[in-house]
Coordinates of C-alpha atoms in Angstrom, one line a residue:
M1 CA 73.9 39.0 151.9
L2 CA 76.5 41.4 150.3
R3 CA 79.0 38.3 150.2
R4 CA 76.5 36.4 148.2
T5 CA 76.0 39.4 146.0
L6 CA 79.5 39.9 145.5
L7 CA 80.0 36.1 144.7
A8 CA 77.3 36.0 142.2
A9 CA 78.9 39.1 140.5
A10 CA 82.1 37.6 140.4
L11 CA 80.7 34.4 138.7
V12 CA 78.9 36.4 136.1
A13 CA 82.2 38.3 135.4
I14 CA 83.9 35.1 134.9
A15 CA 81.2 33.6 132.7
L16 CA 81.0 36.5 130.5
P17 CA 84.3 36.4 128.7
A18 CA 83.7 32.6 127.7
E19 CA 80.5 33.4 126.4
A20 CA 81.9 36.5 124.5
Q21 CA 84.7 34.4 122.9
R22 CA 81.9 31.9 121.4
T23 CA 82.3 32.1 117.6
R24 CA 78.9 32.4 115.7
L25 CA 79.1 30.5 112.3
T26 CA 76.1 31.5 109.6
V27 CA 75.9 28.1 108.0
Y28 CA 73.7 27.7 104.9
T29 CA 72.1 24.4 104.3
A30 CA 69.5 22.3 102.6
F31 CA 69.6 19.5 105.3
E32 CA 65.9 18.5 106.4
N33 CA 64.2 20.6 109.1
D34 CA 64.1 17.6 111.4
Q35 CA 67.8 17.1 111.2
L36 CA 69.0 20.6 112.1
P37 CA 68.8 20.1 115.9
V38 CA 70.5 16.9 115.6
F39 CA 73.4 18.1 113.7
K40 CA 73.6 21.5 115.6
Q41 CA 73.7 20.0 118.9
A42 CA 76.3 17.4 118.2
A43 CA 78.4 20.0 116.5
E44 CA 78.2 22.6 119.3
A45 CA 79.1 20.0 121.9
A46 CA 82.1 18.9 120.1
L47 CA 83.0 22.6 119.1
R48 CA 82.1 24.1 122.4
D49 CA 83.2 27.6 121.6
V50 CA 81.2 27.6 118.4
E51 CA 77.5 28.3 117.7
I52 CA 75.8 27.2 114.7
V53 CA 73.3 29.7 113.0
W54 CA 71.3 28.1 110.2
V55 CA 70.1 29.7 107.2
R56 CA 67.9 26.7 105.7
D57 CA 66.0 26.2 102.4
S58 CA 65.6 24.1 99.4
T59 CA 68.7 23.4 97.5
G60 CA 67.8 25.6 94.5
V61 CA 66.8 28.5 96.7
V62 CA 70.1 28.2 98.7
T63 CA 72.2 28.0 95.5
T64 CA 70.5 31.0 94.0
R65 CA 71.0 33.0 97.3
L66 CA 74.7 32.0 97.5
L67 CA 75.3 33.2 93.8
A68 CA 73.4 36.5 94.5
E69 CA 75.6 37.2 97.5
K70 CA 78.8 36.4 95.7
D71 CA 80.1 40.1 96.1
N72 CA 78.7 40.4 99.5
P73 CA 79.1 36.9 101.2
R74 CA 77.0 36.3 104.4
A75 CA 77.6 32.4 104.8
D76 CA 80.9 31.3 106.5
V77 CA 80.3 27.5 105.9
I78 CA 77.8 25.6 103.4
W79 CA 77.0 22.2 105.4
G80 CA 74.7 19.9 103.6
L81 CA 74.0 21.1 100.0
S82 CA 74.2 19.3 96.6
V83 CA 77.5 18.8 95.3
F84 CA 76.2 19.9 91.8
S85 CA 75.7 23.3 93.5
L86 CA 79.1 23.4 95.2
I87 CA 80.9 22.5 92.1
R88 CA 78.9 25.4 90.5
L89 CA 80.1 27.9 93.3
E90 CA 83.7 26.2 92.7
A91 CA 83.7 27.5 89.3
E92 CA 82.9 30.8 90.5
N93 CA 85.9 31.0 92.8
M94 CA 83.4 31.0 95.9
L95 CA 84.9 28.1 98.0
E96 CA 87.9 28.4 100.3
P97 CA 90.5 25.5 99.8
Y98 CA 90.9 23.3 102.9
T99 CA 91.4 19.6 103.3
P100 CA 89.7 18.5 106.7
K101 CA 91.5 16.2 108.9
D102 CA 90.3 12.7 108.1
A103 CA 89.3 13.7 104.6
M104 CA 91.2 10.9 103.0
A105 CA 89.2 8.4 104.8
L106 CA 86.1 9.6 102.6
R107 CA 85.4 7.3 99.5
P108 CA 87.1 8.8 96.4
Q109 CA 83.9 10.1 94.8
F110 CA 83.1 12.0 97.9
R111 CA 86.2 14.1 97.8
S112 CA 87.0 17.1 95.7
A113 CA 89.6 16.7 93.1
R114 CA 91.5 19.8 94.1
D115 CA 94.2 19.9 96.5
P116 CA 93.6 21.7 99.0
M117 CA 90.0 20.3 98.7
T118 CA 87.3 22.8 98.0
W119 CA 84.3 20.6 99.1
V120 CA 83.7 17.2 100.8
G121 CA 80.9 14.8 100.3
L122 CA 79.0 13.6 103.4
D123 CA 76.3 11.4 102.2
A124 CA 74.4 10.3 98.9
F125 CA 70.5 10.8 98.4
V126 CA 68.9 9.1 95.5
S127 CA 65.7 9.4 93.5
A128 CA 62.7 7.3 94.6
V129 CA 59.2 6.6 93.6
C130 CA 56.9 6.7 96.6
F131 CA 53.7 4.6 95.5
N132 CA 50.6 4.8 97.8
T133 CA 49.3 1.1 97.8
A134 CA 46.1 2.3 99.4
V135 CA 45.2 4.7 96.7
A136 CA 46.4 2.1 94.1
R137 CA 44.0 -0.3 95.3
Q138 CA 41.1 2.2 95.4
R139 CA 41.8 3.3 91.8
N140 CA 43.0 -0.2 90.5
L141 CA 46.5 1.3 89.6
P142 CA 49.1 -0.8 88.4
R143 CA 52.5 -0.9 90.2
P144 CA 55.2 0.6 88.2
A145 CA 58.6 -0.7 88.0
T146 CA 60.4 1.6 85.5
W147 CA 60.3 5.2 84.7
D148 CA 58.5 4.4 81.6
D149 CA 55.8 2.9 83.5
L150 CA 55.0 6.2 84.8
L151 CA 53.7 7.3 81.3
N152 CA 50.8 5.0 81.7
P153 CA 47.6 7.2 81.1
A154 CA 46.1 5.6 84.4
F155 CA 48.3 8.0 86.2
R156 CA 47.1 11.2 84.7
G157 CA 47.1 13.9 87.1
L158 CA 48.2 11.6 89.9
I159 CA 52.1 12.2 90.1
A160 CA 53.8 15.0 92.0
M161 CA 57.3 15.8 91.4
P162 CA 59.8 18.2 92.5
N163 CA 60.7 21.3 90.4
P164 CA 64.6 20.9 89.7
A165 CA 64.9 24.8 89.7
S166 CA 64.0 24.8 93.1
S167 CA 64.7 21.3 94.6
G168 CA 68.0 19.3 94.6
T169 CA 66.0 16.5 94.5
G170 CA 64.3 17.5 91.4
L171 CA 67.5 18.1 89.5
L172 CA 69.0 14.9 90.4
T173 CA 66.0 13.1 89.3
V174 CA 66.5 14.9 85.7
A175 CA 70.3 14.3 85.8
G176 CA 69.6 10.6 86.4
W177 CA 67.4 10.6 83.1
L178 CA 69.9 12.8 81.0
A179 CA 72.7 10.2 82.3
T180 CA 70.5 6.9 81.3
R181 CA 68.7 8.3 78.1
G182 CA 70.8 10.9 76.5
E183 CA 69.7 14.6 76.2
Q184 CA 67.0 14.4 73.4
A185 CA 65.5 11.1 74.7
A186 CA 65.4 12.6 78.3
W187 CA 63.7 15.6 77.1
D188 CA 61.2 13.9 75.1
Y189 CA 60.4 11.5 78.2
M190 CA 59.9 14.6 80.4
T191 CA 57.4 16.1 77.9
R192 CA 55.3 12.9 77.9
L193 CA 55.6 12.5 81.9
H194 CA 54.5 16.0 82.1
E195 CA 51.1 14.8 80.9
N196 CA 50.6 12.9 84.0
I197 CA 52.1 15.4 86.5
A198 CA 49.8 17.0 88.8
V199 CA 52.1 19.5 90.3
Y200 CA 55.8 20.4 90.7
T201 CA 56.6 21.2 94.1
H202 CA 59.4 23.3 95.3
S203 CA 60.7 20.8 98.1
G204 CA 62.1 17.3 97.4
S205 CA 60.3 16.0 100.3
A206 CA 56.7 17.1 99.5
P207 CA 56.0 14.8 96.8
C208 CA 56.6 11.7 99.0
N209 CA 54.6 13.4 101.8
N210 CA 51.8 14.1 99.4
A211 CA 51.8 10.7 98.5
A212 CA 51.9 9.3 101.9
R213 CA 48.8 11.4 102.8
G214 CA 46.9 9.9 99.8
E215 CA 46.7 13.3 97.9
Y216 CA 48.5 11.7 94.8
A217 CA 49.2 8.1 93.9
I218 CA 52.9 8.6 93.2
G219 CA 55.4 11.0 94.5
L220 CA 58.9 11.4 92.9
S221 CA 61.2 12.0 95.7
F222 CA 64.4 10.8 97.5
D223 CA 65.3 7.8 99.5
M224 CA 65.6 9.4 102.9
R225 CA 62.1 10.8 103.1
A226 CA 60.7 7.6 101.4
V227 CA 62.2 5.3 104.2
A228 CA 61.6 7.8 107.0
L229 CA 57.7 7.7 106.1
K230 CA 57.5 4.2 105.5
N231 CA 59.0 3.4 108.8
Q232 CA 56.5 5.8 110.3
G233 CA 53.7 3.6 108.9
A234 CA 52.7 5.4 105.7
P235 CA 50.8 3.0 103.1
I236 CA 53.7 3.7 100.6
E237 CA 55.9 1.2 98.6
I238 CA 59.3 2.4 97.8
I239 CA 60.1 1.7 94.3
V240 CA 63.5 1.9 92.8
P241 CA 63.2 1.9 88.8
T242 CA 64.9 -0.9 87.4
D243 CA 66.3 1.6 84.6
G244 CA 68.5 3.5 86.8
V245 CA 68.1 6.2 89.4
G246 CA 69.9 9.7 89.6
F247 CA 71.8 10.4 92.9
D248 CA 73.5 13.3 94.4
L249 CA 76.0 13.9 97.3
E250 CA 75.2 16.0 100.0
A251 CA 78.5 18.0 100.7
A252 CA 80.2 20.8 102.8
A253 CA 82.5 23.7 102.0
I254 CA 84.0 27.0 103.4
H255 CA 82.5 30.1 101.7
R256 CA 85.6 32.1 100.8
G257 CA 85.7 35.3 102.6
T258 CA 84.6 34.1 105.9
R259 CA 85.9 36.2 108.7
Q260 CA 85.7 33.0 111.0
L261 CA 88.1 31.0 109.0
E262 CA 89.7 28.9 112.1
A263 CA 86.1 28.1 113.4
A264 CA 84.8 27.1 109.9
R265 CA 87.8 24.7 109.4
R266 CA 87.1 23.0 112.7
L267 CA 83.4 22.7 111.7
M268 CA 84.8 21.1 108.3
D269 CA 86.8 18.7 110.5
F270 CA 83.6 17.8 112.5
A271 CA 81.5 17.2 109.4
V272 CA 83.7 14.4 108.2
S273 CA 84.6 12.9 111.3
K274 CA 83.1 9.5 112.4
E275 CA 80.6 11.1 115.0
A276 CA 79.1 13.2 112.2
M277 CA 78.8 10.2 109.9
A278 CA 77.2 8.2 112.5
L279 CA 74.6 11.1 112.5
Y280 CA 74.0 11.1 108.7
G281 CA 73.8 7.3 109.2
R282 CA 70.7 7.7 110.9
Y283 CA 69.0 9.0 107.8
Y284 CA 71.1 7.9 104.7
A285 CA 72.3 4.4 103.7
L286 CA 75.2 5.4 101.6
L287 CA 77.7 7.5 103.8
G288 CA 81.0 9.2 102.7
R289 CA 83.1 6.9 104.9
E290 CA 83.1 3.4 104.7
D291 CA 84.4 3.0 108.3
V292 CA 81.1 4.1 109.7
Q293 CA 78.0 1.9 109.3
P294 CA 74.5 3.5 108.7
T295 CA 71.6 2.5 111.3
V296 CA 68.8 3.5 109.2
Q297 CA 66.2 0.8 108.7
N298 CA 64.3 -0.8 106.0
Y299 CA 66.5 0.6 103.2
P300 CA 65.9 -1.1 99.9
P301 CA 69.1 -2.6 98.6
E302 CA 68.3 -2.0 95.0
F303 CA 69.3 1.6 95.5
A304 CA 73.2 0.8 95.5
Q305 CA 72.8 -1.6 92.3
R306 CA 70.8 1.0 90.0
L307 CA 72.8 4.2 90.5
A308 CA 72.9 5.9 87.0
A309 CA 76.4 7.1 85.8
V310 CA 76.0 10.6 86.7
D311 CA 78.6 13.2 85.7
F312 CA 78.7 15.6 88.6
A313 CA 80.8 18.1 86.8
K314 CA 79.1 18.2 83.4
V315 CA 75.7 18.5 85.3
A316 CA 77.1 21.3 87.4
A317 CA 78.3 22.9 84.3
D318 CA 75.0 22.6 82.4
R319 CA 72.9 23.5 85.3
D320 CA 71.6 26.9 84.3
R321 CA 70.9 25.7 81.0
I322 CA 69.1 22.6 82.1
L323 CA 66.9 24.6 84.5
A324 CA 66.0 27.2 81.9
E325 CA 65.1 24.6 79.5
W326 CA 63.0 22.7 82.2
S327 CA 61.4 26.0 83.4
R328 CA 60.5 26.8 79.7
R329 CA 58.9 23.7 78.9
F330 CA 57.0 22.7 82.3
D331 CA 57.1 25.4 84.8
A332 CA 53.3 26.2 84.3
K333 CA 52.4 23.2 86.5
S334 CA 54.6 24.4 89.4
A335 CA 53.2 25.0 92.8
P336 CA 52.8 28.7 93.8
R337 CA 55.9 29.9 95.6
N338 CA 55.6 30.9 99.3

């Protein structure tokens, strides 16, 4: 009995130092909630001495929090946030320069222009229209094909859209309109569309979720959520407007000032690895690396053909002005904040 007790104590003593050496990384993210356990498990399996601690919210909320914490940073790594946000943080000198291993395998537009790099792109997500075909039949609604079709009075009060001040999906949607229409025409369009909007949500997924449940006929959302819901059997059609759609890159970076720099660099290496890209490919069709093929099913090919010519740096530089103007004009229809 004594020998067994001593043996057990010895095993605990051996195990404790290994556990004590495990490095905890606080990772700020806007990844979808259902993706977090998948990415955490894979990263911790690849980096066995690292523990991922997520801090997750919508893109706008995470970005605002990071900016507020500039002088007292709490994040070690940002993994899964809009490139618009990361370029803004880059301008504030908040990102630690580091070029991950295999970063040159990324598509050119998925790489920071700086050397060493300050951020890397992981995948792209694209503005999409979720159109509930059951509600359309009940209300005898026409199928929209362009953004201008959403101005039809038949859709009055039947459209949900993400608030761009809270949601990266909302911002990329607005950025697409600015890119394809020009500044004044884009604001004129949004003013007319506002008449048909029922609510501006604080999540990019919410409008498509709402449309899938039949709460609204149309949800302006993003490709991954639309495809996932359709694959689950939701009565929605995924519409890619023929007049161009906005898009954004999910990206990763090290927060300047982290005390866990070596572990943070290793997580960045993992974030651009083939293994990680295969995980992103379960959800997204456009990946940062061309040598990894996505496995997501039923993805409309029109997305790749209809991307708007979005200037990431310009949108990032103008972000505060765009959001302030949008809020001044349209925030009255935003959902209450939790």
